[in-house]
């Protein structure tokens, strides 16, 4: 089998439910034959929706799902050469194990002798041979899960879809099933498409990981690429643990963050604003005089394989994973080697919005209106008695003029008073960046805002986005296009 041959291609997939609001945005992905591909992301990111569209239980609003080059987007589930293993197994409690596994084959009118051979074979694969006459309720959770997998693979699908199949198992059993699933994949040689929100599970089992957030792909790569070279702060924060800092590239081989300059191997132009990622296991703790800078241990927790140490240095809190205990209150030096400092350009698309001028000097957006510094933006114009006028006091009609507004995340803040800010919404993500939190807020109109705040808020909190007037930058869209 040529594992590099595409078996599934998702092209410009869009999925809307109510009010025509997309839950999946322009989703593009190629899956090759024989791969173990995992969709990974937090609850509500759209990973199960993608799986259901692959299985045929949902139809894309737009785009194509190609199987060996043919569009199957509207093909019903029973006509696809896929089988799905659900989170709740969906076994028939009134049937024994043999009849559960054989159910699909009997529906296809397969000869009895052939059914027996196939059932015997898959029971060997899932290591449950001799269990044919047992009742479902006599099995443990892990055994029931293996029967669900056996029932799926007995039909010899080209693709096996697995929707968080291990989430109901306890930790030890889940670890055992992860190994068994990986072994089954190697033995069967078919394509596995797996959905999970468990990062460790994805890293251990997958050939390819698709990290998702809010209906979009954040990164596609091998487990090593996803962990060691995250493409943005979301991936770095979601996969494992990370120290994340705001930084700026000072020269070809130097980056500035946490109030210090560090040698760095990543290649970005001087002046590039970056997110700096350092994994806790790569933080070097030493005596205070030997570190690049110093701090004080504020906590040290034993986590089995390592000690999780939190160090406070000025306003920055840094996490390190080390093999020995350090007492809280101990002064330590802190340093990082160049190869462990991973940088990526900051997302410059956030907090850029285009609005339309109104006659009273306000700029109207989807979420509300804000005052515009008319004198600075439009030559010879000023605001007088609620109207825009020229130098001679004549009214100037700028209604409909498009203007872009931008504000830096660090100059805004959050409030629990809905009237205090221009925009309101719910917090959907939190990333700690050493000395502050970066929040993503989404309004009821699905407009997203990024705000840095030192205070700790919670996911789901309804907040007001407070932007000082002098923090907002304006530009006429017509001038920008020139």
Coordinates of C-alpha atoms in Angstrom, one line a residue:
X1 CA 0.0 0.0 0.0
X2 CA 1.3 3.5 -0.9
X3 CA 0.7 5.5 2.2
X4 CA 1.3 8.7 0.4
X5 CA -1.7 8.2 -1.9
X6 CA -4.5 10.5 -0.8
X7 CA -7.7 8.7 0.3
X8 CA -9.7 11.7 1.7
X9 CA -9.6 15.3 0.5
X10 CA -11.7 18.0 2.3
X11 CA -11.9 21.0 0.1
X12 CA -13.2 24.4 1.3
X13 CA -15.6 22.7 3.7
X14 CA -18.1 25.1 5.4
X15 CA -20.8 24.0 7.8
X16 CA -23.6 26.3 9.1
X17 CA -26.4 25.4 11.5
X18 CA -28.7 28.2 12.8
X19 CA -28.8 31.8 11.4
X20 CA -26.3 30.8 8.7
X21 CA -23.4 31.2 11.2
X22 CA -20.5 28.9 10.2
X23 CA -19.2 26.4 12.8
X24 CA -16.6 25.2 10.2
X25 CA -14.8 27.8 8.1
X26 CA -13.0 27.0 4.8
X27 CA -11.6 23.7 6.0
X28 CA -9.0 22.1 3.8
X29 CA -7.2 18.8 4.5
X30 CA -5.7 15.8 2.7
X31 CA -5.6 12.4 4.5
X32 CA -3.4 9.7 3.0
X33 CA -4.0 6.0 2.9
X34 CA -2.9 4.1 6.0
X35 CA -2.4 7.2 8.1
X36 CA -3.5 7.6 11.7
X37 CA -4.9 11.1 11.7
X38 CA -6.2 12.8 14.9
X39 CA -8.4 15.8 15.1
X40 CA -7.5 17.6 18.3
X41 CA -9.0 20.6 20.0
X42 CA -11.1 21.9 22.9
X43 CA -14.8 21.2 23.2
X44 CA -16.9 23.0 20.6
X45 CA -14.0 23.5 18.1
X46 CA -15.8 21.5 15.3
X47 CA -13.7 18.3 15.3
X48 CA -16.7 16.0 15.8
X49 CA -18.7 18.0 13.2
X50 CA -15.9 17.2 10.7
X51 CA -16.0 13.5 11.6
X52 CA -19.8 13.4 11.2
X53 CA -19.5 14.9 7.8
X54 CA -17.0 12.3 6.8
X55 CA -19.3 9.6 8.1
X56 CA -22.3 11.0 6.2
X57 CA -24.4 12.0 9.3
X58 CA -24.0 15.7 8.4
X59 CA -23.9 17.4 5.0
X60 CA -21.5 20.3 4.3
X61 CA -23.1 23.6 3.7
X62 CA -20.4 24.2 1.1
X63 CA -17.3 22.4 -0.2
X64 CA -16.4 18.9 -1.3
X65 CA -15.4 15.7 0.5
X66 CA -13.5 13.6 -2.0
X67 CA -12.9 9.8 -1.5
X68 CA -10.3 8.5 -4.0
X69 CA -11.1 11.7 -6.0
X70 CA -14.9 11.3 -6.1
X71 CA -17.2 13.7 -4.3
X72 CA -19.2 11.8 -1.6
X73 CA -20.5 14.9 0.2
X74 CA -24.2 13.9 -0.2
X75 CA -23.7 10.2 -0.2
X76 CA -25.6 8.5 2.7
X77 CA -23.6 6.7 5.4
X78 CA -24.5 3.2 4.3
X79 CA -23.0 3.8 0.9
X80 CA -19.6 5.0 2.2
X81 CA -16.8 2.5 2.8
X82 CA -16.3 3.9 6.4
X83 CA -17.2 2.6 9.8
X84 CA -17.6 4.7 13.0
X85 CA -16.8 3.8 16.6
X86 CA -18.8 6.1 18.9
X87 CA -18.0 7.4 22.3
X88 CA -20.8 5.4 23.8
X89 CA -20.0 2.2 21.8
X90 CA -23.7 1.7 20.7
X91 CA -23.6 -2.0 21.2
X92 CA -26.8 -4.1 21.3
X93 CA -27.3 -5.2 24.9
X94 CA -29.8 -8.0 24.0
X95 CA -27.2 -9.7 21.7
X96 CA -24.1 -11.7 22.6
X97 CA -20.7 -10.7 21.4
X98 CA -20.8 -12.9 18.3
X99 CA -24.1 -11.5 17.2
X100 CA -23.0 -7.9 17.9
X101 CA -20.0 -8.3 15.7
X102 CA -21.8 -10.3 13.0
X103 CA -24.8 -7.9 12.8
X104 CA -23.5 -5.9 9.8
X105 CA -22.4 -9.0 8.0
X106 CA -25.8 -10.6 8.4
X107 CA -27.4 -7.5 7.0
X108 CA -25.3 -7.8 3.9
X109 CA -26.3 -11.5 3.5
X110 CA -22.8 -12.8 3.9
X111 CA -22.6 -16.7 4.1
X112 CA -22.6 -18.1 7.6
X113 CA -19.2 -19.8 7.2
X114 CA -17.6 -16.7 6.0
X115 CA -19.2 -14.7 8.9
X116 CA -17.7 -17.2 11.4
X117 CA -14.2 -16.8 9.9
X118 CA -14.4 -13.0 9.9
X119 CA -15.7 -12.8 13.5
X120 CA -13.0 -15.2 14.7
X121 CA -10.4 -13.1 13.0
X122 CA -11.4 -9.8 14.4
X123 CA -11.8 -11.2 17.9
X124 CA -8.1 -12.3 17.6
X125 CA -7.2 -8.8 16.5
X126 CA -8.9 -7.2 19.6
X127 CA -7.6 -10.0 21.8
X128 CA -11.0 -11.3 22.9
X129 CA -11.1 -14.8 21.2
X130 CA -13.3 -17.2 23.0
X131 CA -15.7 -14.5 24.1
X132 CA -18.3 -15.1 21.4
X133 CA -21.1 -16.3 23.7
X134 CA -20.6 -13.7 26.5
X135 CA -23.2 -11.0 27.1
X136 CA -22.3 -7.4 26.7
X137 CA -23.2 -6.4 30.3
X138 CA -20.6 -9.0 31.5
X139 CA -17.7 -7.1 30.0
X140 CA -15.6 -4.3 31.4
X141 CA -15.5 -0.9 29.7
X142 CA -12.3 -1.6 27.9
X143 CA -13.7 -5.0 26.6
X144 CA -16.9 -3.3 25.4
X145 CA -14.8 -0.8 23.6
X146 CA -12.8 -3.5 21.8
X147 CA -16.0 -5.2 20.8
X148 CA -17.2 -1.9 19.3
X149 CA -14.0 -1.7 17.3
X150 CA -14.3 -5.4 16.3
X151 CA -17.8 -4.7 15.0
X152 CA -16.5 -1.8 12.9
X153 CA -13.4 -3.5 11.4
X154 CA -15.2 -6.8 10.6
X155 CA -16.8 -5.0 7.7
X156 CA -13.4 -4.3 6.3
X157 CA -13.8 -0.5 6.0
X158 CA -11.4 1.6 4.0
X159 CA -11.5 4.2 6.8
X160 CA -12.2 3.7 10.5
X161 CA -13.7 6.8 12.2
X162 CA -13.3 7.0 16.0
X163 CA -15.2 9.7 17.9
X164 CA -13.5 10.1 21.3
X165 CA -13.8 6.3 21.9
X166 CA -11.6 6.2 25.0
X167 CA -13.1 9.1 26.9
X168 CA -15.3 6.9 29.1
X169 CA -12.5 4.7 30.3
X170 CA -10.4 5.2 33.4
X171 CA -6.8 6.4 33.1
X172 CA -5.1 3.0 33.3
X173 CA -7.5 1.3 30.9
X174 CA -7.3 4.3 28.5
X175 CA -3.5 3.9 28.4
X176 CA -3.8 0.2 27.6
X177 CA -6.4 0.9 24.8
X178 CA -4.2 3.6 23.3
X179 CA -1.5 1.0 22.8
X180 CA -3.9 -1.6 21.5
X181 CA -5.5 0.8 19.0
X182 CA -2.0 1.8 17.7
X183 CA -1.1 -1.9 17.3
X184 CA -4.5 -2.6 15.5
X185 CA -3.7 0.3 13.1
X186 CA -0.4 -1.2 12.3
X187 CA -1.8 -4.7 11.8
X188 CA -4.9 -3.7 9.8
X189 CA -3.1 -1.1 7.6
X190 CA -6.3 0.9 7.1
X191 CA -6.8 4.6 7.6
X192 CA -7.7 5.7 11.2
X193 CA -9.4 9.1 11.8
X194 CA -9.5 9.8 15.5
X195 CA -11.2 12.6 17.5
X196 CA -10.0 13.6 20.9
X197 CA -9.4 16.5 23.2
X198 CA -6.7 14.7 25.1
X199 CA -3.3 16.1 24.0
X200 CA -1.2 13.2 25.4
X201 CA -3.4 10.7 23.6
X202 CA -3.0 12.5 20.3
X203 CA 0.8 12.9 20.6
X204 CA 1.2 9.2 21.5
X205 CA -1.0 7.6 18.8
X206 CA -1.0 9.8 15.7
X207 CA 1.0 10.0 12.5
X208 CA -0.6 13.3 11.8
X209 CA -2.4 15.7 14.2
X210 CA -4.9 18.4 13.0
X211 CA -5.2 21.0 15.8
X212 CA -8.5 22.8 15.6
X213 CA -10.0 25.9 17.2
X214 CA -13.3 27.6 16.5
X215 CA -14.0 25.6 13.4
X216 CA -10.6 26.3 11.8
X217 CA -7.3 24.4 11.5
X218 CA -4.6 26.0 13.6
X219 CA -1.8 23.6 12.6
X220 CA -1.3 20.2 10.8
X221 CA 1.9 18.2 11.5
X222 CA 3.5 15.2 13.1
X223 CA 3.4 15.0 16.9
X224 CA 7.0 16.2 17.0
X225 CA 6.3 19.2 14.8
X226 CA 3.2 20.1 16.8
X227 CA 5.0 19.9 20.1
X228 CA 8.4 21.3 19.2
X229 CA 7.4 23.9 16.6
X230 CA 3.9 25.2 17.3
X231 CA 2.7 27.7 14.7
X232 CA 0.9 30.0 17.0
X233 CA 0.3 30.7 20.7
X234 CA -2.9 28.7 20.8
X235 CA -1.2 25.5 19.7
X236 CA 1.7 26.1 22.1
X237 CA -0.7 26.7 25.0
X238 CA -3.1 23.8 24.1
X239 CA -0.4 21.2 23.4
X240 CA 1.4 20.4 26.6
X241 CA 2.5 23.3 28.9
X242 CA 4.4 26.3 27.7
X243 CA 6.0 29.5 28.9
X244 CA 4.7 32.2 26.5
X245 CA 6.1 35.7 26.3
X246 CA 5.6 38.8 24.2
X247 CA 8.9 39.5 22.4
X248 CA 10.6 41.4 19.6
X249 CA 13.4 40.3 17.3
X250 CA 16.3 42.7 17.9
X251 CA 18.7 41.2 15.4
X252 CA 19.2 38.1 13.2
X253 CA 20.3 36.1 16.3
X254 CA 18.8 38.0 19.2
X255 CA 15.3 38.2 20.6
X256 CA 14.1 40.4 23.5
X257 CA 11.6 39.1 26.0
X258 CA 11.1 39.0 29.8
X259 CA 13.2 42.3 30.0
X260 CA 16.3 40.6 28.6
X261 CA 18.0 39.8 25.3
X262 CA 18.6 36.1 24.4
X263 CA 20.4 34.4 21.6
X264 CA 17.9 32.8 19.2
X265 CA 18.2 30.5 16.2
X266 CA 14.8 31.4 14.5
X267 CA 15.1 33.6 11.5
X268 CA 12.9 36.7 11.5
X269 CA 13.7 40.2 10.6
X270 CA 14.8 42.7 13.2
X271 CA 11.8 44.5 14.6
X272 CA 9.4 41.6 14.1
X273 CA 7.0 41.3 17.1
X274 CA 6.9 37.7 18.1
X275 CA 5.4 35.2 20.6
X276 CA 8.2 33.4 22.4
X277 CA 7.6 29.8 23.4
X278 CA 9.8 27.9 25.9
X279 CA 8.7 24.5 27.2
X280 CA 9.0 24.0 31.0
X281 CA 11.4 21.1 30.6
X282 CA 13.8 23.4 28.7
X283 CA 14.0 26.0 31.5
X284 CA 17.5 25.9 33.2
X285 CA 17.5 26.7 36.9
X286 CA 20.8 27.4 38.6
X287 CA 22.4 29.4 41.3
X288 CA 21.4 33.1 41.0
X289 CA 24.8 34.3 39.8
X290 CA 24.9 31.7 37.0
X291 CA 21.6 32.6 35.4
X292 CA 20.8 35.1 32.7
X293 CA 18.4 36.6 35.3
X294 CA 17.2 35.5 38.7
X295 CA 14.0 34.9 40.5
X296 CA 12.4 33.3 43.6
X297 CA 10.7 29.9 43.8
X298 CA 7.1 30.4 44.8
X299 CA 5.9 26.8 44.5
X300 CA 7.3 23.3 43.9
X301 CA 4.9 20.5 43.3
X302 CA 5.8 16.8 42.8
X303 CA 4.1 15.4 39.7
X304 CA 5.4 11.9 39.6
X305 CA 8.0 12.1 36.8
X306 CA 9.2 15.6 37.7
X307 CA 8.8 18.6 40.0
X308 CA 6.7 21.5 38.7
X309 CA 8.5 24.7 39.9
X310 CA 7.1 28.2 39.6
X311 CA 9.6 31.0 39.7
X312 CA 8.7 34.7 40.1
X313 CA 11.1 37.2 38.5
X314 CA 9.8 40.8 38.6
X315 CA 6.3 40.5 37.1
X316 CA 7.1 37.4 35.1
X317 CA 6.1 33.9 36.4
X318 CA 8.1 31.1 34.8
X319 CA 7.3 27.4 35.0
X320 CA 10.1 24.8 35.0
X321 CA 10.0 21.0 35.1
X322 CA 13.1 19.5 37.0
X323 CA 14.0 16.3 38.6
X324 CA 14.8 17.5 42.1
X325 CA 12.9 19.5 44.7
X326 CA 13.6 23.2 45.4
X327 CA 12.1 24.8 48.5
X328 CA 9.8 27.8 48.0
X329 CA 11.6 31.0 48.8
X330 CA 14.9 29.8 47.2
X331 CA 16.6 32.3 45.0
X332 CA 17.5 30.8 41.6
X333 CA 19.1 31.8 38.3
X334 CA 17.1 31.3 35.1
X335 CA 18.4 30.7 31.5
X336 CA 17.4 29.1 28.2
X337 CA 19.6 27.7 25.5
X338 CA 19.1 29.1 21.9
X339 CA 17.8 25.9 20.5
X340 CA 14.9 25.8 23.0
X341 CA 13.7 29.3 22.3
X342 CA 11.0 29.0 19.7
X343 CA 9.5 32.2 18.2
X344 CA 6.7 32.9 15.8
X345 CA 5.3 36.2 14.4
X346 CA 2.4 37.6 16.4
X347 CA -1.0 37.5 14.9
X348 CA -1.3 41.0 13.3
X349 CA -4.8 40.4 12.1
X350 CA -6.5 40.8 15.5
X351 CA -8.2 44.1 16.5
X352 CA -8.4 45.5 12.9
X353 CA -12.0 46.5 12.1
X354 CA -13.6 48.3 9.2
X355 CA -16.6 50.6 9.9
X356 CA -18.7 53.1 8.1
X357 CA -18.8 56.8 8.9
X358 CA -22.0 58.4 10.1
X359 CA -22.9 62.1 9.8
X360 CA -22.4 62.7 13.5
X361 CA -18.7 61.8 13.4
X362 CA -19.1 58.3 14.7
X363 CA -17.8 55.2 13.1
X364 CA -20.4 52.4 13.0
X365 CA -19.3 48.8 13.4
X366 CA -21.2 45.5 13.6
X367 CA -21.0 45.7 17.4
X368 CA -21.6 49.5 17.9
X369 CA -20.2 52.9 17.2
X370 CA -17.1 54.9 18.3
X371 CA -16.2 58.5 18.0
X372 CA -13.6 59.4 15.3
X373 CA -10.9 62.1 15.5
X374 CA -12.3 63.9 12.4
X375 CA -9.7 66.6 12.4
X376 CA -6.8 64.1 12.2
X377 CA -8.5 61.8 9.7
X378 CA -10.1 64.2 7.2
X379 CA -8.0 67.3 6.1
X380 CA -9.8 70.6 6.8
X381 CA -12.7 69.0 8.6
X382 CA -13.9 69.3 12.2
X383 CA -16.8 68.3 14.3
X384 CA -19.2 71.1 15.2
X385 CA -22.5 70.8 17.0
X386 CA -22.8 67.1 16.2
X387 CA -22.0 67.6 12.5
X388 CA -18.9 67.3 10.4
X389 CA -18.1 70.6 8.7
X390 CA -15.2 72.1 6.6
X391 CA -13.1 75.1 7.3
X392 CA -15.9 77.5 6.2
X393 CA -18.4 75.8 8.5
X394 CA -20.3 74.0 5.7
X395 CA -21.5 70.5 6.4
X396 CA -19.4 67.7 4.8
X397 CA -21.2 64.5 4.0
X398 CA -18.9 61.7 4.8
X399 CA -21.6 59.1 5.5
X400 CA -20.7 55.8 4.1
X401 CA -16.9 56.5 4.0
X402 CA -15.1 53.3 5.1
X403 CA -12.5 53.7 7.9
X404 CA -10.3 51.1 9.5
X405 CA -9.8 51.2 13.3
X406 CA -7.0 49.3 15.1
X407 CA -6.1 49.1 18.8
X408 CA -3.1 47.2 20.4
X409 CA -4.2 44.4 22.8
X410 CA -1.9 45.7 25.5
X411 CA -3.6 49.2 25.6
X412 CA -7.1 47.8 26.2
X413 CA -8.6 46.2 29.3
X414 CA -11.7 44.3 30.4
X415 CA -14.5 45.4 32.7
X416 CA -17.6 43.6 34.1
X417 CA -19.6 46.8 33.5
X418 CA -21.3 46.5 30.1
X419 CA -21.6 50.2 29.8
X420 CA -17.9 51.0 30.3
X421 CA -16.6 49.7 27.0
X422 CA -17.5 50.2 23.4
X423 CA -17.9 46.4 22.7
X424 CA -19.1 43.5 24.8
X425 CA -18.8 39.7 24.5
X426 CA -17.8 36.4 26.2
X427 CA -14.3 35.2 26.9
X428 CA -13.5 32.2 24.7
X429 CA -9.7 31.7 25.4
X430 CA -7.1 32.6 27.9
X431 CA -3.3 32.4 27.4
X432 CA -0.9 33.4 30.2
X433 CA 2.1 35.3 28.9
X434 CA 4.5 35.6 31.8
X435 CA 3.3 38.8 33.3
X436 CA -0.3 39.1 31.9
X437 CA -3.1 37.2 30.4
X438 CA -4.2 37.5 26.7
X439 CA -7.9 37.1 26.3
X440 CA -10.0 36.4 23.2
X441 CA -13.5 37.8 23.4
X442 CA -16.3 37.1 20.9
X443 CA -19.4 39.2 20.7
X444 CA -22.9 38.0 19.9
X445 CA -22.2 39.1 16.3
X446 CA -19.2 36.7 16.2
X447 CA -16.7 39.6 16.1
X448 CA -13.5 38.7 17.9
X449 CA -11.3 41.0 20.1
X450 CA -7.9 40.4 21.7
X451 CA -7.2 42.1 25.0
X452 CA -4.2 41.9 27.4
X453 CA -5.1 42.2 31.1
X454 CA -3.3 41.5 34.3
X455 CA -6.4 40.4 36.1
X456 CA -7.6 36.8 35.9
X457 CA -11.0 36.3 34.3
X458 CA -12.8 33.0 33.5
X459 CA -13.8 31.3 30.2
X460 CA -17.3 32.3 29.5
X461 CA -17.3 35.6 31.5
X462 CA -19.4 38.4 29.8
X463 CA -17.1 41.4 29.7
X464 CA -16.9 44.8 28.2
X465 CA -13.8 45.7 26.0
X466 CA -12.5 49.1 27.3
X467 CA -10.4 51.0 24.7
X468 CA -9.0 54.4 25.6
X469 CA -9.6 56.9 22.9
X470 CA -5.9 57.6 22.5
X471 CA -5.2 53.9 22.0
X472 CA -7.2 53.7 18.8
X473 CA -5.6 54.2 15.4
X474 CA -7.7 55.2 12.4
X475 CA -7.0 55.0 8.7
X476 CA -9.3 55.8 5.7
X477 CA -9.7 52.6 3.6
X478 CA -9.4 54.7 0.4
X479 CA -6.0 56.0 1.5
X480 CA -4.9 52.5 2.5
X481 CA -5.7 51.1 -0.9
X482 CA -3.4 53.7 -2.5

